[in-house]
Amino acid sequence: MESLQKDFHSESSGPSKAHVIKFFVFSLIGIFTFFIPITINGTSSIPLDHIVTYIQSTFTSLVPFYAFIVIILGAVYPFINRTWNKDAVTIVLSLFKVFGVAVAAMLIFNFGPAWLFTPNMGPFLFDKLVIPVGLLVPIGAVFLALLVGYGLLEFIGVLLQPVMRPIWKTPGRSAIDAVASFVGSYSIGLLITNRVFKEGKYTVKEATIIATGFSTVSATFMIVVAKTLGLMDLWNIYFWVTLFVTFLVTAITVRIWPLNKISDEYFDGEGQPEKVIKEKRIKAAWAQAMEAAEQSPSFGKNIWMNLKDGFIMTMAILPSILSVGLLGLILAEFTPVFDVLGYIFYPFTWIMQVPEPMLAAKASAIEIAEMFLPSLLVADAPLITKFVIATVSVSAILFFSALIPCILSTDIPVSIPKLLVIWIERTILTIIIVTPIAYLLL
């Protein structure tokens, strides 16, 4: 063991056994929780999802009130810490959070306009988004302390430097974010991104690329889309094509405006950029992992820091999902806004010969409100159209019912207009890339 440690560490004494044990034990628990699907009661999912499902099903009557309390705390928090009037966007979002409390009260205590209680409006937002996210983020934050707090982030980062930096212009350590989002949840991916950004390990540009390019909906959400559109027979094709298209689109968008012009500054001015490793990559990865394990806070402090960050993020997300998300659903249901927006994408669905191009264009536009809505719109469309729109739902990434409020609740300084431009770019690129693939494979 001593000779192995000397090979893998620059100091003559090598890393202590305690640091080696911390690295392996805590990192493996984190990997198991976030990335290893297991089957319980006939359902295959990651352990974190099973924990959330267990809590949701065991405490059915209490969970909505827990969510309601979190929403109230989230609405008053900006006023208590006096950040509500920081800028125009923050003022609007703070007022929307107050509106979110009113919506939650109506849904929980069963009063208000009849349209709010239709299954695809308030109940959809509360049951399918608010409650799962409200449990997932704080519980995930506890295990996140194990995943990224003891050297795994640094170890993976050094190994994947040759891939991440040339293709996506992000550090190797961002691979953890990408995998966590795709396997676990965009909220978990953003929690990791925000934590690493605040530590000065990502620039503003890198954090924005990761938030808008990797923080996609999880495989669990994709299964729901595939079931809705009758694509489960093609699940493996759908999953791998969507994975490929999503990351290819990200590789393109990082090279065009607005992402290519975003600041390279760090959160607090001083950063800890990833050291570029040219040789002895495994040795360097091990050395950095051991250094991180040595500098890590105590187990209890690490858990508490992450739990606190996760709960504050949950408070920011939940009232926004209910208010901003509801506005998006109202616009989709009762106004022609998305019919008009659809004309942005119609030339591309028509040129790429997507069957029923106008329907596909409208479905692409409605994704900005909520990523499930396009599937409902094209449920009876031809197979090619369903496949294209199912891919767009995931690859476009940005939507107002949850992900955009999540990004705005982090410390990453990105504006709504820029997020909208990135969404349009991603949607157009996805249509152009996935349509020929759909014709080739289906």
CSV table of C-alpha atoms in Angstrom, one decimal:
chain,number,residue,atom,x,y,z
A,1,MET,CA,0.0,0.0,0.0
A,2,GLU,CA,2.8,2.4,0.9
A,3,SER,CA,4.6,2.0,-2.4
A,4,LEU,CA,1.3,2.5,-4.3
A,5,GLN,CA,0.6,5.7,-2.3
A,6,LYS,CA,4.1,7.0,-3.1
A,7,ASP,CA,3.5,6.4,-6.8
A,8,PHE,CA,0.2,8.3,-6.7
A,9,HIS,CA,1.1,11.3,-4.6
A,10,SER,CA,3.7,14.0,-4.8
A,11,GLU,CA,4.4,14.1,-1.1
A,12,SER,CA,6.9,11.5,0.2
A,13,SER,CA,4.6,10.4,3.0
A,14,GLY,CA,1.7,9.7,0.6
A,15,PRO,CA,-2.0,10.1,1.4
A,16,SER,CA,-3.2,8.8,4.8
A,17,LYS,CA,-5.3,5.7,4.9
A,18,ALA,CA,-8.2,7.8,6.3
A,19,HIS,CA,-8.2,9.9,3.1
A,20,VAL,CA,-8.1,6.9,0.9
A,21,ILE,CA,-11.0,5.3,2.8
A,22,LYS,CA,-13.0,8.6,2.7
A,23,PHE,CA,-12.4,8.8,-1.1
A,24,PHE,CA,-13.5,5.2,-1.8
A,25,VAL,CA,-16.3,4.7,0.7
A,26,PHE,CA,-18.1,8.1,0.4
A,27,SER,CA,-17.6,8.3,-3.4
A,28,LEU,CA,-19.0,4.8,-3.9
A,29,ILE,CA,-22.0,5.5,-1.7
A,30,GLY,CA,-22.6,8.7,-3.8
A,31,ILE,CA,-22.2,6.8,-7.1
A,32,PHE,CA,-24.6,4.0,-6.0
A,33,THR,CA,-27.2,6.6,-4.9
A,34,PHE,CA,-27.2,8.6,-8.1
A,35,PHE,CA,-26.1,6.3,-10.9
A,36,ILE,CA,-26.9,2.6,-10.2
A,37,PRO,CA,-30.5,1.6,-11.1
A,38,ILE,CA,-31.9,-1.1,-8.8
A,39,THR,CA,-35.3,-2.8,-8.9
A,40,ILE,CA,-37.7,-2.4,-5.9
A,41,ASN,CA,-41.3,-3.7,-6.1
A,42,GLY,CA,-41.0,-4.1,-9.9
A,43,THR,CA,-39.7,-0.6,-10.5
A,44,SER,CA,-36.2,0.0,-11.8
A,45,SER,CA,-34.7,3.4,-10.8
A,46,ILE,CA,-31.7,4.9,-9.0
A,47,PRO,CA,-31.8,4.6,-5.1
A,48,LEU,CA,-32.4,8.3,-4.7
A,49,ASP,CA,-35.6,8.1,-6.7
A,50,HIS,CA,-36.7,5.0,-4.6
A,51,ILE,CA,-36.1,7.0,-1.4
A,52,VAL,CA,-38.2,9.9,-2.6
A,53,THR,CA,-40.9,7.5,-3.9
A,54,TYR,CA,-41.0,5.8,-0.5
A,55,ILE,CA,-41.4,9.0,1.4
A,56,GLN,CA,-44.0,10.2,-1.0
A,57,SER,CA,-46.1,7.0,-0.7
A,58,THR,CA,-45.6,6.6,3.1
A,59,PHE,CA,-46.4,10.1,4.1
A,60,THR,CA,-49.0,10.9,1.5
A,61,SER,CA,-51.1,13.2,3.6
A,62,LEU,CA,-48.1,15.1,5.1
A,63,VAL,CA,-46.0,15.7,2.0
A,64,PRO,CA,-48.4,18.4,0.4
A,65,PHE,CA,-48.2,20.4,3.7
A,66,TYR,CA,-44.4,20.1,3.8
A,67,ALA,CA,-44.4,21.4,0.2
A,68,PHE,CA,-46.7,24.2,1.2
A,69,ILE,CA,-44.5,25.3,4.1
A,70,VAL,CA,-41.4,25.3,1.8
A,71,ILE,CA,-43.3,27.4,-0.7
A,72,ILE,CA,-44.3,30.0,2.0
A,73,LEU,CA,-40.6,30.1,3.2
A,74,GLY,CA,-39.4,30.5,-0.4
A,75,ALA,CA,-41.8,33.4,-0.9
A,76,VAL,CA,-40.8,35.3,2.2
A,77,TYR,CA,-37.1,34.5,2.0
A,78,PRO,CA,-36.2,37.2,-0.6
A,79,PHE,CA,-37.9,39.8,1.6
A,80,ILE,CA,-36.2,38.7,4.8
A,81,ASN,CA,-32.7,38.8,3.3
A,82,ARG,CA,-33.6,41.9,1.3
A,83,THR,CA,-32.7,40.6,-2.1
A,84,TRP,CA,-36.1,40.9,-3.6
A,85,ASN,CA,-35.4,44.3,-5.2
A,86,LYS,CA,-31.9,43.5,-6.5
A,87,ASP,CA,-33.0,44.1,-10.1
A,88,ALA,CA,-36.1,44.0,-12.3
A,89,VAL,CA,-36.0,40.3,-12.9
A,90,THR,CA,-35.6,39.5,-9.2
A,91,ILE,CA,-38.5,41.8,-8.3
A,92,VAL,CA,-40.8,40.1,-10.8
A,93,LEU,CA,-39.7,36.6,-9.7
A,94,SER,CA,-40.2,37.6,-6.0
A,95,LEU,CA,-43.7,38.7,-6.7
A,96,PHE,CA,-44.4,35.5,-8.7
A,97,LYS,CA,-43.3,33.5,-5.6
A,98,VAL,CA,-45.9,35.3,-3.5
A,99,PHE,CA,-48.4,34.3,-6.2
A,100,GLY,CA,-47.1,30.8,-5.9
A,101,VAL,CA,-48.2,30.7,-2.3
A,102,ALA,CA,-51.7,31.7,-3.3
A,103,VAL,CA,-51.9,29.0,-5.9
A,104,ALA,CA,-50.6,26.3,-3.4
A,105,ALA,CA,-53.2,27.4,-0.9
A,106,MET,CA,-56.0,27.0,-3.4
A,107,LEU,CA,-54.8,23.6,-4.5
A,108,ILE,CA,-54.2,22.2,-1.0
A,109,PHE,CA,-57.4,23.7,0.6
A,110,ASN,CA,-59.5,23.1,-2.5
A,111,PHE,CA,-60.9,26.5,-3.4
A,112,GLY,CA,-60.5,28.8,-6.4
A,113,PRO,CA,-61.4,28.8,-10.2
A,114,ALA,CA,-62.5,25.5,-11.7
A,115,TRP,CA,-59.9,25.7,-14.5
A,116,LEU,CA,-57.1,25.5,-11.9
A,117,PHE,CA,-58.2,22.0,-10.9
A,118,THR,CA,-58.3,20.5,-14.4
A,119,PRO,CA,-55.8,17.6,-14.3
A,120,ASN,CA,-53.3,19.2,-16.7
A,121,MET,CA,-53.1,22.5,-14.8
A,122,GLY,CA,-52.7,22.9,-11.0
A,123,PRO,CA,-52.7,19.2,-10.0
A,124,PHE,CA,-50.2,18.4,-12.7
A,125,LEU,CA,-47.8,21.1,-11.5
A,126,PHE,CA,-48.2,20.2,-7.8
A,127,ASP,CA,-48.2,16.4,-8.0
A,128,LYS,CA,-45.8,15.8,-10.9
A,129,LEU,CA,-43.3,18.6,-10.3
A,130,VAL,CA,-43.6,20.5,-6.9
A,131,ILE,CA,-43.7,17.4,-4.6
A,132,PRO,CA,-41.0,15.3,-6.4
A,133,VAL,CA,-38.6,18.2,-6.7
A,134,GLY,CA,-39.4,19.4,-3.2
A,135,LEU,CA,-38.2,16.0,-1.8
A,136,LEU,CA,-35.6,15.2,-4.4
A,137,VAL,CA,-33.4,18.3,-4.0
A,138,PRO,CA,-32.8,18.4,-0.2
A,139,ILE,CA,-32.5,14.6,0.0
A,140,GLY,CA,-30.3,14.6,-3.0
A,141,ALA,CA,-28.2,17.3,-1.4
A,142,VAL,CA,-27.3,15.0,1.5
A,143,PHE,CA,-25.9,12.3,-0.8
A,144,LEU,CA,-24.4,15.0,-3.1
A,145,ALA,CA,-22.1,15.8,-0.1
A,146,LEU,CA,-20.7,12.3,-0.5
A,147,LEU,CA,-20.5,12.3,-4.3
A,148,VAL,CA,-18.5,15.6,-4.8
A,149,GLY,CA,-17.0,16.3,-1.4
A,150,TYR,CA,-14.2,13.7,-1.1
A,151,GLY,CA,-12.2,13.8,-4.3
A,152,LEU,CA,-14.3,12.0,-7.0
A,153,LEU,CA,-15.1,15.3,-8.8
A,154,GLU,CA,-11.4,16.0,-9.1
A,155,PHE,CA,-10.5,12.4,-10.1
A,156,ILE,CA,-13.1,12.2,-12.9
A,157,GLY,CA,-12.3,15.8,-13.9
A,158,VAL,CA,-8.6,15.0,-14.7
A,159,LEU,CA,-9.5,11.8,-16.5
A,160,LEU,CA,-12.1,13.5,-18.8
A,161,GLN,CA,-10.2,16.7,-19.5
A,162,PRO,CA,-9.2,15.5,-23.0
A,163,VAL,CA,-12.9,15.1,-23.9
A,164,MET,CA,-14.8,17.9,-22.1
A,165,ARG,CA,-12.6,20.9,-22.9
A,166,PRO,CA,-12.2,20.4,-26.7
A,167,ILE,CA,-15.8,19.5,-27.4
A,168,TRP,CA,-17.9,21.4,-24.8
A,169,LYS,CA,-15.4,24.0,-23.6
A,170,THR,CA,-16.0,23.0,-20.0
A,171,PRO,CA,-13.6,21.5,-17.3
A,172,GLY,CA,-13.4,17.7,-17.1
A,173,ARG,CA,-15.1,17.8,-13.7
A,174,SER,CA,-18.3,19.0,-15.5
A,175,ALA,CA,-18.8,15.4,-16.6
A,176,ILE,CA,-20.3,14.6,-13.2
A,177,ASP,CA,-22.9,17.3,-13.7
A,178,ALA,CA,-23.8,15.9,-17.1
A,179,VAL,CA,-24.2,12.3,-15.9
A,180,ALA,CA,-26.1,13.4,-12.7
A,181,SER,CA,-28.6,15.3,-14.8
A,182,PHE,CA,-29.2,12.6,-17.4
A,183,VAL,CA,-29.4,9.7,-14.8
A,184,GLY,CA,-30.8,11.6,-11.8
A,185,SER,CA,-32.5,15.0,-12.3
A,186,TYR,CA,-31.8,18.5,-13.7
A,187,SER,CA,-32.4,19.9,-10.2
A,188,ILE,CA,-29.5,17.6,-8.9
A,189,GLY,CA,-27.3,18.6,-11.8
A,190,LEU,CA,-28.0,22.3,-11.1
A,191,LEU,CA,-27.3,21.8,-7.4
A,192,ILE,CA,-23.9,20.3,-8.3
A,193,THR,CA,-23.2,23.1,-10.8
A,194,ASN,CA,-24.1,25.9,-8.4
A,195,ARG,CA,-22.0,24.3,-5.6
A,196,VAL,CA,-19.0,24.0,-7.8
A,197,PHE,CA,-19.5,27.5,-9.3
A,198,LYS,CA,-19.6,29.1,-5.9
A,199,GLU,CA,-16.4,27.3,-4.9
A,200,GLY,CA,-14.7,29.1,-7.8
A,201,LYS,CA,-14.2,25.9,-9.9
A,202,TYR,CA,-16.3,27.1,-12.9
A,203,THR,CA,-16.3,30.4,-14.6
A,204,VAL,CA,-19.6,32.2,-15.4
A,205,LYS,CA,-19.4,30.9,-19.0
A,206,GLU,CA,-18.7,27.3,-17.9
A,207,ALA,CA,-21.5,27.3,-15.4
A,208,THR,CA,-23.9,28.7,-17.9
A,209,ILE,CA,-22.9,26.1,-20.6
A,210,ILE,CA,-23.4,23.3,-18.0
A,211,ALA,CA,-26.8,24.7,-16.8
A,212,THR,CA,-28.2,25.2,-20.3
A,213,GLY,CA,-26.4,22.3,-22.1
A,214,PHE,CA,-26.2,19.4,-19.6
A,215,SER,CA,-29.0,20.0,-17.1
A,216,THR,CA,-31.6,18.1,-19.1
A,217,VAL,CA,-34.5,16.1,-17.8
A,218,SER,CA,-33.6,12.7,-16.4
A,219,ALA,CA,-34.1,9.3,-18.0
A,220,THR,CA,-37.2,8.9,-15.7
A,221,PHE,CA,-38.9,11.9,-17.3
A,222,MET,CA,-37.9,10.4,-20.7
A,223,ILE,CA,-39.7,7.2,-19.9
A,224,VAL,CA,-42.9,9.2,-19.2
A,225,VAL,CA,-42.5,10.9,-22.6
A,226,ALA,CA,-41.9,7.6,-24.4
A,227,LYS,CA,-44.9,6.0,-22.7
A,228,THR,CA,-47.1,8.9,-23.7
A,229,LEU,CA,-46.1,8.7,-27.3
A,230,GLY,CA,-46.0,4.9,-27.6
A,231,LEU,CA,-42.3,4.8,-28.1
A,232,MET,CA,-41.4,2.2,-25.4
A,233,ASP,CA,-40.8,-0.4,-28.1
A,234,LEU,CA,-38.1,1.9,-29.4
A,235,TRP,CA,-36.8,2.9,-26.0
A,236,ASN,CA,-33.1,2.1,-26.6
A,237,ILE,CA,-33.1,3.9,-29.9
A,238,TYR,CA,-34.9,6.9,-28.4
A,239,PHE,CA,-32.6,7.1,-25.3
A,240,TRP,CA,-29.3,6.9,-27.2
A,241,VAL,CA,-30.4,9.1,-30.1
A,242,THR,CA,-31.6,11.8,-27.6
A,243,LEU,CA,-28.4,11.5,-25.6
A,244,PHE,CA,-26.3,11.9,-28.8
A,245,VAL,CA,-28.4,14.8,-30.2
A,246,THR,CA,-28.5,16.7,-26.8
A,247,PHE,CA,-24.8,16.8,-26.4
A,248,LEU,CA,-24.1,17.4,-30.1
A,249,VAL,CA,-26.4,20.4,-29.9
A,250,THR,CA,-24.5,21.6,-26.8
A,251,ALA,CA,-21.2,21.3,-28.6
A,252,ILE,CA,-22.6,23.6,-31.3
A,253,THR,CA,-24.3,26.2,-29.1
A,254,VAL,CA,-21.1,26.8,-27.0
A,255,ARG,CA,-19.5,28.2,-30.2
A,256,ILE,CA,-22.2,30.7,-31.1
A,257,TRP,CA,-23.8,33.7,-29.4
A,258,PRO,CA,-24.8,34.2,-26.6
A,259,LEU,CA,-22.8,31.4,-24.9
A,260,ASN,CA,-19.5,32.2,-26.7
A,261,LYS,CA,-19.6,35.8,-25.4
A,262,ILE,CA,-20.5,35.2,-21.7
A,263,SER,CA,-18.0,36.3,-19.1
A,264,ASP,CA,-15.0,34.2,-18.1
A,265,GLU,CA,-15.0,35.7,-14.6
A,266,TYR,CA,-15.3,33.6,-11.4
A,267,PHE,CA,-18.1,33.8,-8.8
A,268,ASP,CA,-16.1,35.9,-6.3
A,269,GLY,CA,-13.3,37.1,-8.6
A,270,GLU,CA,-10.8,34.5,-7.7
A,271,GLY,CA,-11.1,31.0,-9.2
A,272,GLN,CA,-9.6,27.6,-8.9
A,273,PRO,CA,-9.3,26.6,-12.6
A,274,GLU,CA,-8.6,23.0,-13.4
A,275,LYS,CA,-5.0,22.2,-13.9
A,276,VAL,CA,-4.3,21.1,-17.5
A,277,ILE,CA,-2.7,17.7,-17.3
A,278,LYS,CA,-0.6,16.5,-20.2
A,279,GLU,CA,1.0,13.3,-18.9
A,280,LYS,CA,0.7,10.7,-16.1
A,281,ARG,CA,-3.1,11.4,-16.1
A,282,ILE,CA,-4.1,8.7,-13.6
A,283,LYS,CA,-1.3,9.6,-11.2
A,284,ALA,CA,-2.3,13.3,-11.4
A,285,ALA,CA,-6.0,12.4,-10.9
A,286,TRP,CA,-5.2,10.4,-7.8
A,287,ALA,CA,-3.1,13.2,-6.4
A,288,GLN,CA,-5.8,15.8,-6.8
A,289,ALA,CA,-8.4,13.4,-5.4
A,290,MET,CA,-6.3,12.8,-2.3
A,291,GLU,CA,-5.7,16.6,-1.9
A,292,ALA,CA,-9.5,17.2,-2.0
A,293,ALA,CA,-10.2,14.4,0.5
A,294,GLU,CA,-7.6,15.9,2.8
A,295,GLN,CA,-9.1,19.4,2.6
A,296,SER,CA,-12.7,18.3,2.9
A,297,PRO,CA,-14.7,19.4,5.9
A,298,SER,CA,-15.8,17.0,8.6
A,299,PHE,CA,-18.6,14.6,7.6
A,300,GLY,CA,-21.2,16.3,9.7
A,301,LYS,CA,-20.3,19.8,8.4
A,302,ASN,CA,-20.2,18.7,4.8
A,303,ILE,CA,-23.7,17.1,5.1
A,304,TRP,CA,-25.1,20.2,6.8
A,305,MET,CA,-23.6,22.6,4.2
A,306,ASN,CA,-25.1,20.6,1.4
A,307,LEU,CA,-28.5,20.1,3.1
A,308,LYS,CA,-28.7,23.9,3.8
A,309,ASP,CA,-27.8,24.7,0.1
A,310,GLY,CA,-30.3,22.1,-1.1
A,311,PHE,CA,-33.1,23.4,1.1
A,312,ILE,CA,-32.5,27.1,0.1
A,313,MET,CA,-32.6,26.0,-3.6
A,314,THR,CA,-35.8,24.1,-3.0
A,315,MET,CA,-37.4,27.2,-1.4
A,316,ALA,CA,-36.4,29.2,-4.5
A,317,ILE,CA,-37.7,26.6,-7.0
A,318,LEU,CA,-41.1,25.5,-5.6
A,319,PRO,CA,-43.0,28.8,-5.6
A,320,SER,CA,-41.5,29.5,-9.0
A,321,ILE,CA,-42.7,26.2,-10.5
A,322,LEU,CA,-46.3,26.9,-9.3
A,323,SER,CA,-46.4,30.5,-10.5
A,324,VAL,CA,-44.2,30.8,-13.6
A,325,GLY,CA,-45.1,27.2,-14.6
A,326,LEU,CA,-48.9,27.9,-14.2
A,327,LEU,CA,-48.5,31.1,-16.4
A,328,GLY,CA,-46.9,29.0,-19.1
A,329,LEU,CA,-49.7,26.4,-18.9
A,330,ILE,CA,-52.4,29.1,-19.1
A,331,LEU,CA,-50.8,30.7,-22.2
A,332,ALA,CA,-50.6,27.2,-23.8
A,333,GLU,CA,-54.2,26.3,-22.9
A,334,PHE,CA,-56.1,29.6,-23.4
A,335,THR,CA,-54.1,31.8,-25.8
A,336,PRO,CA,-52.7,31.6,-29.3
A,337,VAL,CA,-49.2,32.5,-28.1
A,338,PHE,CA,-47.6,29.2,-29.0
A,339,ASP,CA,-49.4,29.0,-32.3
A,340,VAL,CA,-47.6,32.3,-33.2
A,341,LEU,CA,-44.3,31.1,-31.7
A,342,GLY,CA,-44.6,28.0,-33.8
A,343,TYR,CA,-43.9,30.0,-36.9
A,344,ILE,CA,-40.3,30.4,-35.7
A,345,PHE,CA,-39.8,26.6,-36.2
A,346,TYR,CA,-42.2,26.0,-39.1
A,347,PRO,CA,-39.6,26.7,-41.9
A,348,PHE,CA,-37.3,24.1,-40.3
A,349,THR,CA,-40.0,21.4,-39.7
A,350,TRP,CA,-41.1,22.0,-43.4
A,351,ILE,CA,-37.6,21.9,-44.9
A,352,MET,CA,-36.7,18.8,-42.9
A,353,GLN,CA,-40.0,17.2,-44.2
A,354,VAL,CA,-41.3,16.3,-40.7
A,355,PRO,CA,-44.8,14.9,-41.2
A,356,GLU,CA,-47.5,17.5,-40.2
A,357,PRO,CA,-44.8,20.3,-40.0
A,358,MET,CA,-47.2,22.9,-38.5
A,359,LEU,CA,-48.2,20.6,-35.7
A,360,ALA,CA,-44.5,19.8,-35.1
A,361,ALA,CA,-43.6,23.5,-35.1
A,362,LYS,CA,-46.3,24.3,-32.5
A,363,ALA,CA,-45.3,21.3,-30.3
A,364,SER,CA,-41.7,22.6,-30.5
A,365,ALA,CA,-42.8,26.0,-29.4
A,366,ILE,CA,-44.9,24.8,-26.5
A,367,GLU,CA,-41.9,23.0,-25.0
A,368,ILE,CA,-40.8,26.4,-23.5
A,369,ALA,CA,-43.8,26.3,-21.2
A,370,GLU,CA,-43.4,22.7,-20.0
A,371,MET,CA,-41.5,19.8,-21.5
A,372,PHE,CA,-44.4,17.3,-21.2
A,373,LEU,CA,-46.9,19.5,-23.2
A,374,PRO,CA,-45.4,18.7,-26.7
A,375,SER,CA,-46.0,15.0,-26.2
A,376,LEU,CA,-49.7,15.6,-25.4
A,377,LEU,CA,-50.0,17.7,-28.6
A,378,VAL,CA,-48.5,15.0,-31.0
A,379,ALA,CA,-49.9,11.9,-29.3
A,380,ASP,CA,-51.8,11.0,-32.5
A,381,ALA,CA,-49.2,12.2,-35.0
A,382,PRO,CA,-47.2,10.0,-37.4
A,383,LEU,CA,-44.3,8.0,-35.8
A,384,ILE,CA,-41.5,10.3,-37.3
A,385,THR,CA,-43.2,13.4,-35.8
A,386,LYS,CA,-43.6,11.8,-32.4
A,387,PHE,CA,-39.9,10.7,-32.4
A,388,VAL,CA,-38.7,14.2,-33.4
A,389,ILE,CA,-40.8,16.0,-30.8
A,390,ALA,CA,-39.9,13.4,-28.1
A,391,THR,CA,-36.3,14.3,-28.8
A,392,VAL,CA,-36.9,18.0,-28.9
A,393,SER,CA,-38.7,17.9,-25.5
A,394,VAL,CA,-35.4,16.7,-23.9
A,395,SER,CA,-32.7,18.3,-26.1
A,396,ALA,CA,-34.2,21.8,-26.0
A,397,ILE,CA,-33.6,21.6,-22.2
A,398,LEU,CA,-35.1,25.0,-21.2
A,399,PHE,CA,-38.7,25.3,-20.0
A,400,PHE,CA,-40.5,27.7,-17.7
A,401,SER,CA,-42.5,25.3,-15.5
A,402,ALA,CA,-39.3,24.1,-13.7
A,403,LEU,CA,-35.8,24.4,-15.3
A,404,ILE,CA,-35.7,28.1,-16.0
A,405,PRO,CA,-36.9,29.0,-12.4
A,406,CYS,CA,-34.2,26.5,-11.2
A,407,ILE,CA,-31.5,28.2,-13.1
A,408,LEU,CA,-32.7,31.7,-12.0
A,409,SER,CA,-32.6,30.4,-8.4
A,410,THR,CA,-28.9,29.6,-8.6
A,411,ASP,CA,-26.1,32.1,-8.3
A,412,ILE,CA,-25.3,31.8,-12.0
A,413,PRO,CA,-25.9,35.3,-13.6
A,414,VAL,CA,-27.7,34.5,-16.8
A,415,SER,CA,-30.7,36.6,-18.1
A,416,ILE,CA,-34.1,35.3,-19.3
A,417,PRO,CA,-33.6,36.9,-22.8
A,418,LYS,CA,-30.3,34.9,-23.3
A,419,LEU,CA,-32.0,31.7,-22.0
A,420,LEU,CA,-34.8,32.2,-24.6
A,421,VAL,CA,-32.2,32.7,-27.4
A,422,ILE,CA,-30.4,29.5,-26.3
A,423,TRP,CA,-33.7,27.7,-26.3
A,424,ILE,CA,-34.5,28.8,-29.9
A,425,GLU,CA,-31.1,27.7,-31.0
A,426,ARG,CA,-31.3,24.3,-29.3
A,427,THR,CA,-34.8,23.7,-30.7
A,428,ILE,CA,-33.8,24.5,-34.3
A,429,LEU,CA,-30.6,22.5,-34.2
A,430,THR,CA,-32.4,19.5,-32.7
A,431,ILE,CA,-35.0,19.5,-35.5
A,432,ILE,CA,-32.3,19.7,-38.1
A,433,ILE,CA,-30.1,16.9,-36.6
A,434,VAL,CA,-32.7,14.4,-35.3
A,435,THR,CA,-35.1,14.3,-38.3
A,436,PRO,CA,-32.7,12.6,-40.7
A,437,ILE,CA,-31.7,10.2,-37.9
A,438,ALA,CA,-35.4,9.4,-37.4
A,439,TYR,CA,-36.0,8.7,-41.1
A,440,LEU,CA,-32.9,6.5,-41.1
A,441,LEU,CA,-33.7,4.4,-38.1
A,442,LEU,CA,-37.5,4.2,-38.0
